[in-house]
CSV table of C-alpha atoms in Angstrom, one decimal:
chain,number,residue,atom,x,y,z
C,886,MET,CA,-16.9,22.2,18.0
C,887,GLY,CA,-18.9,22.7,14.5
C,888,MET,CA,-20.4,19.6,12.9
C,889,LYS,CA,-20.4,16.5,13.3
C,890,ILE,CA,-19.8,14.4,10.2
C,891,SER,CA,-19.8,10.8,9.3
C,892,ILE,CA,-17.5,8.9,6.5
C,893,ILE,CA,-18.7,4.9,6.0
C,894,GLY,CA,-15.6,3.4,4.7
C,895,GLN,CA,-12.0,4.3,5.5
C,896,GLY,CA,-10.1,3.7,2.4
C,897,TYR,CA,-8.3,5.2,-0.4
C,898,VAL,CA,-11.6,8.3,-0.6
C,899,GLY,CA,-13.0,7.9,2.9
C,900,LEU,CA,-9.4,8.6,4.4
C,901,ASN,CA,-8.4,11.5,1.9
C,902,LEU,CA,-11.3,12.9,3.1
C,903,ALA,CA,-11.7,12.4,6.7
C,904,MET,CA,-8.1,14.4,6.8
C,905,ALA,CA,-9.3,17.1,4.6
C,906,ILE,CA,-11.9,18.3,7.2
C,907,PRO,CA,-11.0,21.0,8.9
C,908,ASN,CA,-10.1,20.2,12.7
C,909,SER,CA,-13.8,22.5,14.4
C,910,HIS,CA,-15.3,19.5,13.0
C,911,GLN,CA,-16.0,16.4,14.8
C,912,VAL,CA,-15.5,13.2,11.7
C,913,ILE,CA,-16.2,9.7,12.5
C,914,GLY,CA,-14.8,7.6,10.6
C,915,PHE,CA,-17.1,4.4,10.7
C,916,ASP,CA,-15.3,1.3,8.8
C,917,VAL,CA,-16.7,-2.1,9.5
C,918,ASN,CA,-13.0,-3.8,9.2
C,919,ALA,CA,-11.8,-3.8,12.7
C,920,GLU,CA,-8.3,-4.0,11.9
C,921,LEU,CA,-7.9,-0.7,10.5
C,922,VAL,CA,-10.2,1.2,12.6
C,923,SER,CA,-7.4,-0.4,15.3
C,924,ILE,CA,-4.7,0.5,12.8
C,925,LEU,CA,-6.1,4.5,12.6
C,926,SER,CA,-7.3,5.1,16.1
C,927,LYS,CA,-3.0,4.2,16.8
C,928,GLY,CA,-2.2,7.2,14.4
C,929,GLN,CA,-1.2,4.6,11.4
C,930,SER,CA,-1.9,5.4,8.5
C,931,HIS,CA,-2.6,2.7,5.5
C,932,ILE,CA,-2.4,4.7,2.4
C,933,GLU,CA,0.2,7.1,0.2
C,934,GLY,CA,-0.2,10.9,0.6
C,935,ILE,CA,-2.2,10.6,4.0
C,936,THR,CA,0.7,10.7,7.2
C,937,SER,CA,0.5,8.9,10.2
C,938,GLU,CA,1.5,12.0,11.7
C,939,SER,CA,-1.5,13.8,10.7
C,940,ILE,CA,-4.4,11.2,11.8
C,941,LEU,CA,-2.8,10.9,15.0
C,942,ARG,CA,-2.9,14.5,15.1
C,943,LYS,CA,-6.5,14.3,14.5
C,944,VAL,CA,-7.0,11.3,16.6
C,945,LEU,CA,-5.4,13.0,20.1
C,946,GLU,CA,-7.4,16.0,19.6
C,947,GLY,CA,-11.0,14.4,19.1
C,948,SER,CA,-11.7,15.6,15.8
C,949,TYR,CA,-11.4,12.5,14.3
C,950,ILE,CA,-12.9,8.9,15.8
C,951,PRO,CA,-12.0,5.4,13.7
C,952,THR,CA,-15.1,3.4,14.6
C,953,THR,CA,-16.5,0.2,13.8
C,954,ASN,CA,-19.5,0.8,16.0
C,955,VAL,CA,-22.8,2.7,14.4
C,956,GLN,CA,-23.8,3.9,17.8
C,957,GLU,CA,-21.3,6.6,17.1
C,958,ILE,CA,-22.8,7.8,13.8
C,959,LYS,CA,-26.1,9.2,16.2
C,960,GLY,CA,-26.3,12.6,16.0
C,961,SER,CA,-24.4,13.8,12.2
C,962,GLU,CA,-25.3,16.1,10.2
C,963,ILE,CA,-23.5,15.0,7.3
C,964,VAL,CA,-23.2,11.0,6.2
C,965,ILE,CA,-20.5,10.5,3.4
C,966,ILE,CA,-20.6,7.4,1.8
C,967,ALA,CA,-17.1,6.4,0.5
C,968,VAL,CA,-17.5,2.5,0.1
C,969,PRO,CA,-16.1,0.2,-3.0
C,970,THR,CA,-18.1,-0.1,-5.8
C,971,PRO,CA,-16.4,-3.1,-7.2
C,972,LEU,CA,-17.7,-5.4,-10.6
C,973,ASP,CA,-19.2,-8.9,-9.5
C,974,LYS,CA,-18.1,-12.2,-10.5
C,975,THR,CA,-19.6,-11.8,-13.9
C,976,ARG,CA,-18.2,-8.3,-14.1
C,977,LYS,CA,-21.9,-6.1,-13.2
C,978,PRO,CA,-21.8,-4.1,-10.7
C,979,ASP,CA,-21.9,-4.8,-7.5
C,980,LEU,CA,-23.4,-3.0,-5.0
C,981,THR,CA,-23.6,-4.9,-1.8
C,982,PHE,CA,-20.9,-2.0,-0.2
C,983,ILE,CA,-23.6,0.3,-0.6
C,984,GLU,CA,-26.3,-1.7,0.5
C,985,SER,CA,-24.6,-2.3,3.5
C,986,ALA,CA,-23.8,1.7,3.6
C,987,CYS,CA,-27.1,2.7,3.3
C,988,LYS,CA,-29.0,0.0,5.9
C,989,THR,CA,-26.0,1.3,8.5
C,990,ILE,CA,-27.2,4.9,8.0
C,991,GLY,CA,-30.8,4.5,7.8
C,992,SER,CA,-30.5,2.2,11.6
C,993,SER,CA,-28.5,4.4,13.5
C,994,LEU,CA,-30.0,8.1,12.2
C,995,ASP,CA,-31.6,10.0,15.1
C,996,ARG,CA,-31.6,13.0,13.3
C,997,GLU,CA,-32.1,14.5,9.5
C,998,ALA,CA,-29.2,14.6,7.8
C,999,LEU,CA,-27.3,15.2,4.9
C,1000,ILE,CA,-26.0,12.2,3.1
C,1001,ILE,CA,-23.9,12.0,0.4
C,1002,ASN,CA,-22.4,9.5,-2.0
C,1003,GLU,CA,-18.8,10.0,-3.0
C,1004,SER,CA,-18.8,6.2,-4.3
C,1005,THR,CA,-19.1,6.1,-8.1
C,1006,SER,CA,-21.7,4.3,-9.7
C,1007,PHE,CA,-24.3,4.8,-12.9
C,1008,PRO,CA,-26.5,7.4,-13.3
C,1009,GLY,CA,-29.7,7.2,-10.3
C,1010,THR,CA,-28.0,5.5,-8.1
C,1011,LEU,CA,-28.5,8.2,-5.6
C,1012,ARG,CA,-32.0,8.8,-6.3
C,1013,ASP,CA,-33.4,4.9,-7.3
C,1014,TYR,CA,-31.0,3.4,-4.7
C,1015,ILE,CA,-29.6,4.6,-2.1
C,1016,LYS,CA,-32.1,7.0,-1.1
C,1017,PRO,CA,-34.5,3.7,-1.3
C,1018,LEU,CA,-32.6,2.5,0.4
C,1019,VAL,CA,-32.2,4.5,3.2
C,1020,GLU,CA,-35.5,5.4,3.8
C,1021,LYS,CA,-36.2,1.5,4.5
C,1022,TYR,CA,-33.7,0.7,6.6
C,1023,SER,CA,-34.5,3.7,8.8
C,1024,VAL,CA,-36.1,3.6,12.0
C,1025,ASN,CA,-37.4,7.6,12.8
C,1026,ASN,CA,-38.8,7.9,9.7
C,1027,LEU,CA,-36.8,10.8,9.2
C,1028,ASN,CA,-36.7,13.3,5.8
C,1029,HIS,CA,-32.8,13.0,5.0
C,1030,LEU,CA,-31.2,15.3,2.2
C,1031,TYR,CA,-29.5,13.8,-0.3
C,1032,ALA,CA,-27.0,14.7,-3.1
C,1033,ILE,CA,-23.7,13.0,-4.6
C,1034,SER,CA,-20.3,14.3,-4.9
C,1035,PRO,CA,-17.9,11.8,-7.3
C,1036,GLU,CA,-14.8,11.1,-5.4
C,1037,ARG,CA,-11.5,12.5,-7.9
C,1038,VAL,CA,-9.5,10.9,-5.7
C,1039,ASP,CA,-5.9,9.9,-7.5
C,1040,PRO,CA,-3.2,7.6,-5.4
C,1041,GLY,CA,0.1,8.6,-4.6
C,1042,ASN,CA,-0.7,12.1,-7.1
C,1043,ALA,CA,1.7,14.8,-5.1
C,1044,HIS,CA,-0.3,18.0,-7.2
C,1045,TRP,CA,-3.5,17.0,-7.2
C,1046,ASN,CA,-4.9,16.8,-3.7
C,1047,GLN,CA,-8.6,17.0,-2.4
C,1048,LYS,CA,-7.8,20.6,-1.5
C,1049,ASN,CA,-7.3,21.5,-5.2
C,1050,THR,CA,-9.6,19.1,-6.9
C,1051,PRO,CA,-12.6,20.6,-8.5
C,1052,ARG,CA,-15.6,19.0,-7.3
C,1053,LEU,CA,-19.1,18.2,-8.8
C,1054,VAL,CA,-21.8,18.4,-6.8
C,1055,GLY,CA,-26.1,17.1,-7.5
C,1056,GLY,CA,-28.6,17.5,-5.3
C,1057,ILE,CA,-32.0,15.6,-5.3
C,1058,ASN,CA,-33.3,18.9,-4.5
C,1059,LEU,CA,-32.7,22.6,-3.8
C,1060,GLU,CA,-31.8,22.4,-0.4
C,1061,SER,CA,-30.1,19.5,-0.8
C,1062,GLN,CA,-27.7,21.4,-3.3
C,1063,ALA,CA,-27.3,24.2,-1.7
C,1064,LYS,CA,-26.1,22.1,1.4
C,1065,ALA,CA,-23.4,20.4,-0.2
C,1066,LEU,CA,-22.4,22.8,-2.0
C,1067,ALA,CA,-21.6,24.6,1.0
C,1068,PHE,CA,-20.2,21.6,2.7
C,1069,TYR,CA,-17.6,21.2,-0.3
C,1070,GLU,CA,-16.4,25.2,-0.6
C,1071,SER,CA,-15.2,24.7,2.6
C,1072,ILE,CA,-12.7,22.1,2.4
C,1073,CYS,CA,-12.2,22.6,-1.7
C,1074,ASP,CA,-11.0,25.0,-4.2
C,1075,ALA,CA,-13.2,24.6,-6.5
C,1076,VAL,CA,-16.8,23.2,-6.8
C,1077,VAL,CA,-18.8,23.3,-10.3
C,1078,SER,CA,-22.8,23.2,-9.3
C,1079,VAL,CA,-24.8,20.2,-11.8
C,1080,SER,CA,-28.7,20.4,-12.3
C,1081,THR,CA,-29.2,16.6,-10.7
C,1082,PRO,CA,-26.9,13.8,-9.3
C,1083,GLU,CA,-27.2,11.9,-12.8
C,1084,ILE,CA,-25.2,14.5,-14.4
C,1085,ALA,CA,-22.6,13.7,-11.8
C,1086,GLU,CA,-22.7,10.6,-11.9
C,1087,ALA,CA,-21.8,10.2,-15.3
C,1088,ALA,CA,-19.8,12.5,-15.4
C,1089,LYS,CA,-17.8,10.8,-13.2
C,1090,LEU,CA,-18.7,7.5,-15.5
C,1091,LEU,CA,-17.1,9.7,-18.8
C,1092,GLU,CA,-13.8,10.5,-17.5
C,1093,ASN,CA,-12.4,7.4,-16.5
C,1094,THR,CA,-14.5,5.6,-20.1
C,1095,PHE,CA,-12.0,8.6,-21.6
C,1096,ARG,CA,-9.0,7.3,-19.6
C,1097,LEU,CA,-9.8,3.9,-21.1
C,1098,VAL,CA,-10.8,4.1,-24.9
C,1099,ASN,CA,-7.4,6.2,-24.5
C,1100,ILE,CA,-5.3,3.5,-23.6
C,1101,ALA,CA,-7.4,0.4,-25.1
C,1102,LEU,CA,-6.1,2.8,-28.6
C,1103,ILE,CA,-2.6,3.4,-27.5
C,1104,ASN,CA,-2.1,0.0,-26.6
C,1105,GLU,CA,-3.9,-1.8,-29.9
C,1106,PHE,CA,-1.5,1.2,-31.8
C,1107,THR,CA,1.4,-0.1,-29.8
C,1108,GLN,CA,1.2,-4.1,-31.5
C,1109,LEU,CA,0.8,-2.4,-34.5
C,1110,CYS,CA,3.9,0.0,-34.6
C,1111,SER,CA,5.8,-3.0,-33.3
C,1112,ALA,CA,4.6,-5.8,-35.7
C,1113,ASN,CA,6.4,-3.6,-38.5
C,1114,GLY,CA,9.3,-2.7,-36.8
C,1115,ILE,CA,8.4,1.5,-35.6
C,1116,ASN,CA,9.2,2.7,-31.9
C,1117,VAL,CA,5.9,4.0,-30.7
C,1118,HIS,CA,7.0,6.3,-28.1
C,1119,GLU,CA,9.0,8.0,-31.2
C,1120,VAL,CA,5.5,8.2,-32.3
C,1121,ILE,CA,3.9,9.8,-29.6
C,1122,ASP,CA,6.4,12.1,-29.0
C,1123,ALA,CA,5.9,13.3,-32.3
C,1124,ALA,CA,2.7,13.1,-32.2
C,1125,SER,CA,2.4,15.8,-28.9
C,1126,SER,CA,4.4,18.1,-30.8
C,1127,LYS,CA,1.3,19.3,-32.2
C,1128,PRO,CA,-0.4,22.3,-29.4
C,1129,TYR,CA,-3.8,21.0,-29.5
C,1130,GLY,CA,-6.1,18.6,-30.5
C,1131,PHE,CA,-3.7,15.4,-29.0
C,1132,MET,CA,-3.7,14.5,-25.4
C,1133,PRO,CA,-0.3,11.9,-24.9
C,1134,PHE,CA,-1.2,8.2,-23.5
C,1135,LYS,CA,1.3,5.8,-22.7
C,1136,PRO,CA,1.6,1.6,-23.7
C,1137,GLY,CA,1.3,-0.4,-20.5
C,1138,VAL,CA,0.9,-3.7,-19.5
C,1139,GLY,CA,-3.2,-3.2,-19.3
C,1140,VAL,CA,-5.6,-1.5,-17.0
C,1141,GLY,CA,-5.3,-1.1,-13.2
C,1142,GLY,CA,-7.0,0.4,-9.9
C,1143,HIS,CA,-10.2,1.2,-8.6
C,1144,CYS,CA,-11.7,3.7,-11.4
C,1145,ILE,CA,-10.6,3.0,-14.9
C,1146,PRO,CA,-11.1,-1.2,-15.5
C,1147,VAL,CA,-13.9,-0.9,-13.4
C,1148,ASP,CA,-16.3,2.8,-14.1
C,1149,PRO,CA,-16.3,2.3,-17.7
C,1150,LEU,CA,-18.5,-1.6,-17.1
C,1151,TYR,CA,-20.4,0.4,-14.8
C,1152,LEU,CA,-21.6,2.5,-18.1
C,1153,THR,CA,-21.9,-0.6,-20.1
C,1154,TRP,CA,-23.9,-2.5,-17.1
C,1155,TRP,CA,-26.1,0.4,-16.9
C,1156,ALA,CA,-25.8,1.1,-20.9
C,1157,ARG,CA,-27.2,-2.2,-21.4
C,1158,GLN,CA,-30.8,-1.9,-18.9
C,1159,ASN,CA,-31.9,0.7,-20.5
C,1160,GLY,CA,-31.6,-1.0,-23.9
C,1161,GLY,CA,-28.9,0.4,-25.7
C,1162,THR,CA,-24.9,-1.2,-25.9
C,1163,ALA,CA,-21.5,0.4,-25.5
C,1164,GLU,CA,-20.1,-1.4,-28.0
C,1165,PHE,CA,-16.8,1.3,-28.3
C,1166,VAL,CA,-16.0,0.5,-24.9
C,1167,GLU,CA,-16.3,-2.4,-24.9
C,1168,SER,CA,-14.1,-3.0,-27.4
C,1169,ALA,CA,-11.9,-0.7,-25.7
C,1170,ASP,CA,-11.8,-2.3,-22.2
C,1171,SER,CA,-11.5,-6.5,-24.2
C,1172,ILE,CA,-8.5,-4.4,-25.6
C,1173,ASN,CA,-6.6,-3.9,-22.4
C,1174,HIS,CA,-7.4,-7.1,-20.9
C,1175,ALA,CA,-5.8,-8.5,-23.7
C,1176,MET,CA,-3.0,-6.9,-23.3
C,1177,PRO,CA,-1.6,-8.9,-20.4
C,1178,LYS,CA,-1.3,-11.5,-23.1
C,1179,TYR,CA,0.3,-10.2,-25.6
C,1180,VAL,CA,3.0,-8.1,-22.5
C,1181,ALA,CA,3.8,-12.1,-21.7
C,1182,GLN,CA,4.1,-12.8,-25.6
C,1183,ARG,CA,6.7,-10.8,-26.4
C,1184,ALA,CA,8.8,-11.6,-23.1
C,1185,LEU,CA,8.9,-15.2,-23.3
C,1186,ALA,CA,10.0,-14.4,-27.7
C,1187,MET,CA,12.7,-13.4,-25.7
C,1188,ILE,CA,14.6,-16.2,-24.3
C,1189,ASP,CA,16.0,-18.8,-26.7
C,1190,GLU,CA,13.8,-21.6,-27.6
C,1191,SER,CA,15.7,-24.0,-26.6
C,1192,ILE,CA,14.7,-23.1,-22.8
C,1193,THR,CA,11.7,-24.6,-21.8
C,1194,ASN,CA,10.9,-23.9,-18.2
C,1195,PRO,CA,11.9,-20.3,-18.1
C,1196,LYS,CA,12.4,-18.4,-15.4
C,1197,VAL,CA,10.9,-14.4,-15.5
C,1198,LEU,CA,11.0,-12.0,-12.8
C,1199,ILE,CA,8.1,-9.2,-12.6
C,1200,LEU,CA,9.1,-6.2,-11.5
C,1201,GLY,CA,6.5,-3.8,-9.9
C,1202,VAL,CA,3.5,-5.3,-9.1
C,1203,ALA,CA,1.5,-2.2,-8.1
C,1204,TYR,CA,-0.9,-1.1,-11.0
C,1205,LYS,CA,0.7,2.3,-11.0
C,1206,PRO,CA,4.6,3.5,-9.8
C,1207,GLY,CA,4.3,5.2,-6.7
C,1208,VAL,CA,2.2,3.2,-4.6
C,1209,GLY,CA,2.1,-0.2,-3.3
C,1210,ASP,CA,-1.9,-0.3,-5.0
C,1211,VAL,CA,-2.3,-3.5,-6.4
C,1212,ARG,CA,-6.1,-3.5,-6.9
C,1213,GLU,CA,-7.3,-4.4,-10.5
C,1214,THR,CA,-3.6,-4.8,-11.1
C,1215,PRO,CA,-3.0,-6.4,-15.2
C,1216,VAL,CA,0.0,-8.3,-13.8
C,1217,SER,CA,-2.2,-11.0,-12.2
C,1218,ASP,CA,-3.5,-11.5,-15.5
C,1219,LEU,CA,0.2,-11.4,-17.1
C,1220,ARG,CA,1.4,-13.8,-14.0
C,1221,ASP,CA,-1.6,-16.1,-15.1
C,1222,TYR,CA,-0.6,-15.9,-19.2
C,1223,LEU,CA,3.2,-16.5,-17.9
C,1224,ARG,CA,2.3,-20.0,-15.6
C,1225,SER,CA,0.2,-21.2,-18.6
C,1226,SER,CA,3.0,-20.6,-21.1
C,1227,GLY,CA,4.6,-23.3,-18.3
C,1228,ALA,CA,7.3,-20.1,-17.1
C,1229,GLU,CA,7.8,-20.5,-13.6
C,1230,VAL,CA,6.8,-16.5,-13.0
C,1231,ALA,CA,8.6,-14.7,-9.8
C,1232,TRP,CA,8.1,-10.6,-8.6
C,1233,HIS,CA,9.9,-7.7,-7.2
C,1234,ASP,CA,8.2,-4.5,-5.8
C,1235,PRO,CA,9.9,-2.6,-3.1
C,1236,LEU,CA,6.5,-0.5,-2.7
C,1237,VAL,CA,4.3,-4.9,-1.5
C,1238,PRO,CA,5.3,-6.5,0.7
C,1239,VAL,CA,2.7,-9.0,-0.1
C,1240,TRP,CA,0.6,-9.6,-2.9
C,1241,GLU,CA,-1.9,-12.7,-3.3
C,1242,GLY,CA,-0.6,-14.7,-1.0
C,1243,SER,CA,2.7,-14.7,-2.1
C,1244,LYS,CA,6.2,-12.5,-1.7
C,1245,PRO,CA,9.0,-10.8,-3.4
C,1246,VAL,CA,12.5,-12.0,-4.5
C,1247,ASP,CA,15.0,-9.9,-4.1
C,1248,LEU,CA,17.2,-8.3,-7.6
C,1249,GLY,CA,19.4,-11.2,-7.4
C,1250,TRP,CA,17.0,-14.3,-8.9
C,1251,GLU,CA,18.0,-15.5,-11.0
C,1252,CYS,CA,16.0,-15.1,-14.3
C,1253,ASP,CA,16.0,-15.8,-18.2
C,1254,VAL,CA,14.2,-13.1,-18.8
C,1255,ALA,CA,12.1,-9.8,-16.6
C,1256,ILE,CA,9.3,-7.2,-17.6
C,1257,LEU,CA,9.4,-3.7,-16.0
C,1258,ALA,CA,5.2,-3.4,-15.7
C,1259,THR,CA,5.5,-0.5,-13.0
C,1260,ASN,CA,8.6,1.3,-12.2
C,1261,GLN,CA,8.2,1.9,-9.3
C,1262,PRO,CA,11.0,4.5,-7.0
C,1263,GLY,CA,13.9,2.6,-5.4
C,1264,MET,CA,13.9,-0.6,-7.6
C,1265,ASP,CA,17.1,-0.6,-8.8
C,1266,VAL,CA,17.1,-2.4,-11.8
C,1267,GLY,CA,20.6,-1.0,-13.3
C,1268,GLN,CA,21.7,-4.2,-11.1
C,1269,LEU,CA,19.8,-6.9,-14.0
C,1270,ILE,CA,21.2,-4.6,-17.0
C,1271,ALA,CA,24.8,-4.7,-15.7
C,1272,ARG,CA,24.1,-8.6,-15.1
C,1273,GLY,CA,22.9,-8.6,-19.4
C,1274,VAL,CA,19.3,-10.2,-17.9
C,1275,GLN,CA,17.3,-9.4,-21.1
C,1276,ILE,CA,14.2,-7.1,-20.2
C,1277,LEU,CA,11.1,-6.5,-21.9
C,1278,ASP,CA,10.8,-2.3,-20.5
C,1279,CYS,CA,7.1,-1.6,-20.9
C,1280,THR,CA,7.6,1.6,-18.7
C,1281,ASN,CA,9.5,3.1,-21.2
C,1282,SER,CA,11.8,4.0,-18.4
C,1283,ILE,CA,15.4,2.5,-20.0
C,1284,THR,CA,17.0,3.6,-22.8
C,1285,GLY,CA,20.0,3.0,-25.1
C,1286,TYR,CA,21.3,-1.0,-23.6
C,1287,PRO,CA,21.5,-3.7,-26.0
C,1288,ASN,CA,19.8,-5.9,-23.8
C,1289,VAL,CA,16.5,-3.9,-23.2
C,1290,SER,CA,13.5,-4.4,-25.4
C,1291,THR,CA,10.3,-1.9,-25.4
C,1292,ILE,CA,6.8,-2.8,-25.9
């Protein structure tokens, strides 16, 4: 057996990483969620793109050990932090999970190790937050190495994965950098070395802020086009014919998932902490947050004014097609706006069995208008079209029907 590697957090990031590490190493998959650990121990996958068979194979051969026992981390040569970094109720960075991970690492490790952070955060998190916290909680006063390699996981992406997606690596010193590079070069096709951890941390925020502001641009542009009778999708196709200087983005209900709605707010917070502002980013965030209200208004305008309590069916509640992930889905705000306008709202999504305490309805549910928010595979929208149900298509995937409108 090669190295002993512990991964703190077995969600989308941690489990993908655990499955990518060669079987010659022993991977400890630590998570505080006992139910999740029980599922993984039985070889059952909880995310798209990772098969239950691949998990079971590693569990049976002992190269992957899911656990809630912090003692299992002892003896690890590498410990990787792969925990959520959400926003708190005031939409500021919440590093609670990282602090918990640091406490687990510091109190458990009994040898010097390379500690890598994959969780997204603001520049300085590794140097000024993680390292001091691990040292604070350390019971053995060990001199650990530290590096960062921000996660680049795209759930449901059939092409880009842990192996073929280039990874950034920034170490806190030359020894940390060398060891982190060697590790990622063993599991990735391409690894990009950067001069400091702060460069890697800032790069991750730039990647997702780039997407946030361009989505906001096309969402705002969509509203301008719609108000003037112009098909924005034809405009996007026309602009896309330019072979340079343009990248197409598509409008939708808003932004969702674990990165795009969250990471740019780490940037705006960091800017304010350092005496600056990121006004452009804050404006983009506001535009995207207003998009669910715009979609709700467009859908309600399609209903006869004599209907005072309309019935609205939302099609697809996950934040993107092909996954059952509802984290930060903009459909939550869409539903709330519809309800505040007096509508009765139901939803259907073949990949989501339960959403915020409610269950889906079938496509036979009688409604006055349907909103195609996420075009999930296996969702037979055709039967709604055949029944003549008014549909507001937010995905531009239905064309040529008189009862279908696009945003």
